CSV table of C-alpha atoms in Angstrom, one decimal:
chain,number,residue,atom,x,y,z
J,1,MET,CA,0.1,-0.4,-0.5
J,2,ARG,CA,3.4,2.4,0.9
J,3,GLY,CA,4.1,1.4,-2.7
J,4,LEU,CA,1.3,2.5,-4.7
J,5,ALA,CA,1.0,5.5,-1.7
J,6,ALA,CA,4.9,6.9,-2.8
J,7,ALA,CA,4.3,6.1,-6.8
J,8,ALA,CA,1.0,7.9,-7.2
J,9,ALA,CA,2.8,11.2,-5.3
J,10,LEU,CA,5.3,10.6,-7.5
J,11,ALA,CA,3.9,10.4,-10.2
J,12,MET,CA,1.6,13.7,-8.7
J,13,ALA,CA,5.0,15.7,-8.2
J,14,ALA,CA,6.9,14.9,-11.9
J,15,GLY,CA,3.7,16.7,-13.2
J,16,CYS,CA,3.7,19.6,-11.3
J,17,GLY,CA,7.4,19.9,-12.3
J,18,SER,CA,6.7,19.5,-16.0
J,19,GLU,CA,4.4,22.3,-15.9
J,20,VAL,CA,7.5,24.8,-14.1
J,21,ALA,CA,10.1,23.1,-16.4
J,22,SER,CA,8.0,23.9,-18.9
J,23,GLU,CA,8.2,27.6,-17.9
J,24,GLU,CA,11.4,27.8,-17.0
J,25,ARG,CA,12.0,26.7,-20.7
J,26,CYS,CA,10.0,29.2,-21.7
J,27,ASP,CA,11.8,32.0,-19.7
J,28,ALA,CA,15.4,30.0,-21.1
J,29,LEU,CA,14.5,30.3,-24.8
J,30,GLN,CA,13.9,33.9,-23.8
J,31,ALA,CA,16.8,35.0,-22.0
J,32,GLU,CA,18.3,33.5,-25.3
J,33,TYR,CA,16.7,35.0,-27.7
J,34,VAL,CA,17.6,38.8,-25.6
J,35,ALA,CA,21.3,37.8,-26.0
J,36,ALA,CA,21.6,36.6,-29.6
J,37,VAL,CA,19.8,39.8,-30.4
J,38,ALA,CA,22.1,42.3,-28.4
J,39,GLU,CA,24.6,40.1,-30.2
J,40,ALA,CA,23.2,40.8,-33.5
J,41,ARG,CA,23.0,44.3,-32.9
J,42,HIS,CA,26.9,44.7,-32.9
J,43,CYS,CA,28.1,46.0,-36.3
J,44,ASP,CA,30.3,47.5,-38.8
J,45,PRO,CA,29.8,51.2,-39.7
J,46,GLN,CA,32.2,49.9,-42.9
J,47,ALA,CA,29.6,47.9,-43.8
J,48,ALA,CA,27.3,47.6,-47.0
J,49,ASN,CA,23.8,47.3,-45.3
J,50,PRO,CA,25.3,46.8,-41.4
J,51,CYS,CA,22.1,47.7,-39.7
J,52,GLY,CA,19.3,46.2,-42.9
J,53,GLY,CA,17.6,43.4,-40.4
J,54,THR,CA,15.3,44.1,-37.8
J,55,VAL,CA,13.6,42.1,-35.5
J,56,PRO,CA,11.7,41.8,-31.9
J,57,ALA,CA,13.6,43.5,-29.4
J,58,ASN,CA,12.0,40.9,-26.8
J,59,LEU,CA,9.3,37.8,-27.4
J,60,ASP,CA,7.9,40.4,-24.6
J,61,ALA,CA,6.4,43.1,-26.4
J,62,GLN,CA,8.0,42.7,-29.5
J,63,CYS,CA,8.9,46.2,-30.2
J,64,PRO,CA,11.3,46.0,-33.2
J,65,ALA,CA,15.6,46.4,-33.1
J,66,ALA,CA,17.5,46.7,-36.0
J,67,VAL,CA,20.5,44.1,-36.6
J,68,ARG,CA,22.9,42.6,-38.9
J,69,PRO,CA,20.9,41.3,-41.7
J,70,GLU,CA,22.4,37.7,-42.1
J,71,GLN,CA,21.2,37.2,-38.1
J,72,VAL,CA,17.8,37.7,-38.9
J,73,GLY,CA,17.3,33.6,-40.3
J,74,THR,CA,18.5,32.7,-36.6
J,75,LEU,CA,17.3,35.0,-34.5
J,76,ASN,CA,13.5,34.4,-36.3
J,77,ALA,CA,14.5,30.1,-35.5
J,78,LEU,CA,14.9,31.4,-32.1
J,79,ILE,CA,11.3,32.3,-32.0
J,80,THR,CA,10.0,29.8,-34.1
J,81,ARG,CA,11.5,27.7,-30.8
J,82,TYR,CA,10.1,29.5,-28.6
J,83,GLN,CA,6.8,29.2,-30.2
J,84,ARG,CA,6.9,25.1,-30.5
J,85,GLU,CA,7.8,24.6,-27.1
J,86,GLY,CA,4.5,26.4,-26.9
J,87,CYS,CA,5.6,30.1,-25.6
J,88,LYS,CA,3.6,32.3,-26.5
J,89,LEU,CA,4.8,35.6,-27.8
J,90,GLY,CA,3.8,38.6,-26.0
J,91,GLU,CA,0.8,41.3,-27.1
J,92,LEU,CA,2.2,43.3,-29.6
J,93,ALA,CA,3.1,46.8,-27.9
J,94,PRO,CA,2.8,50.6,-29.0
J,95,CYS,CA,6.0,50.9,-30.1
J,96,LEU,CA,7.3,54.4,-31.2
J,97,PRO,CA,8.1,54.8,-34.5
J,98,GLN,CA,11.6,54.6,-35.5
J,99,THR,CA,12.1,54.4,-39.3
J,100,ARG,CA,15.8,54.6,-39.6
J,101,ALA,CA,18.8,52.2,-38.6
J,102,SER,CA,21.9,53.0,-38.3
J,103,CYS,CA,26.0,51.8,-36.8
J,104,GLU,CA,26.8,54.1,-34.4
J,105,GLN,CA,29.3,53.7,-31.1
J,106,ASP,CA,27.2,53.7,-28.0
J,107,ALA,CA,29.2,55.3,-24.6
J,108,ALA,CA,31.9,51.5,-24.4
J,109,GLY,CA,33.0,52.4,-27.6
J,110,GLU,CA,31.6,49.8,-29.6
J,111,PHE,CA,29.2,50.0,-32.8
J,112,THR,CA,25.7,49.2,-32.2
J,113,CYS,CA,22.4,48.9,-34.5
J,114,VAL,CA,19.8,51.5,-33.3
J,115,LEU,CA,16.6,52.6,-35.0
J,116,ARG,CA,15.7,56.0,-34.6
J,117,SER,CA,12.4,57.8,-34.9
J,118,PRO,CA,11.6,59.7,-37.8
């Protein structure tokens, strides 16, 4: 009898754990995506089109971020993986209109893609 009770408790704990793991998995994928966007924003001002790609800056609000165009496919693949895992994209938030992307030097001396309002 104790064996059955222990097995039932273990099964319930495993079920609860998988729900938490799913949330943890979504958080981990979100963090991976944000880190990949940060890396994709690094640019070379001498390149022909250094910031020609646009993707959501994060998966919560989905406001745009300018990135190196060769990174768009990789970032879109991460979004697809996020959704396949059952993670939900955030609602589209009202974002400021940003139409001009450029590669600019930041305070640390690194070049980063930025979007500017018209």
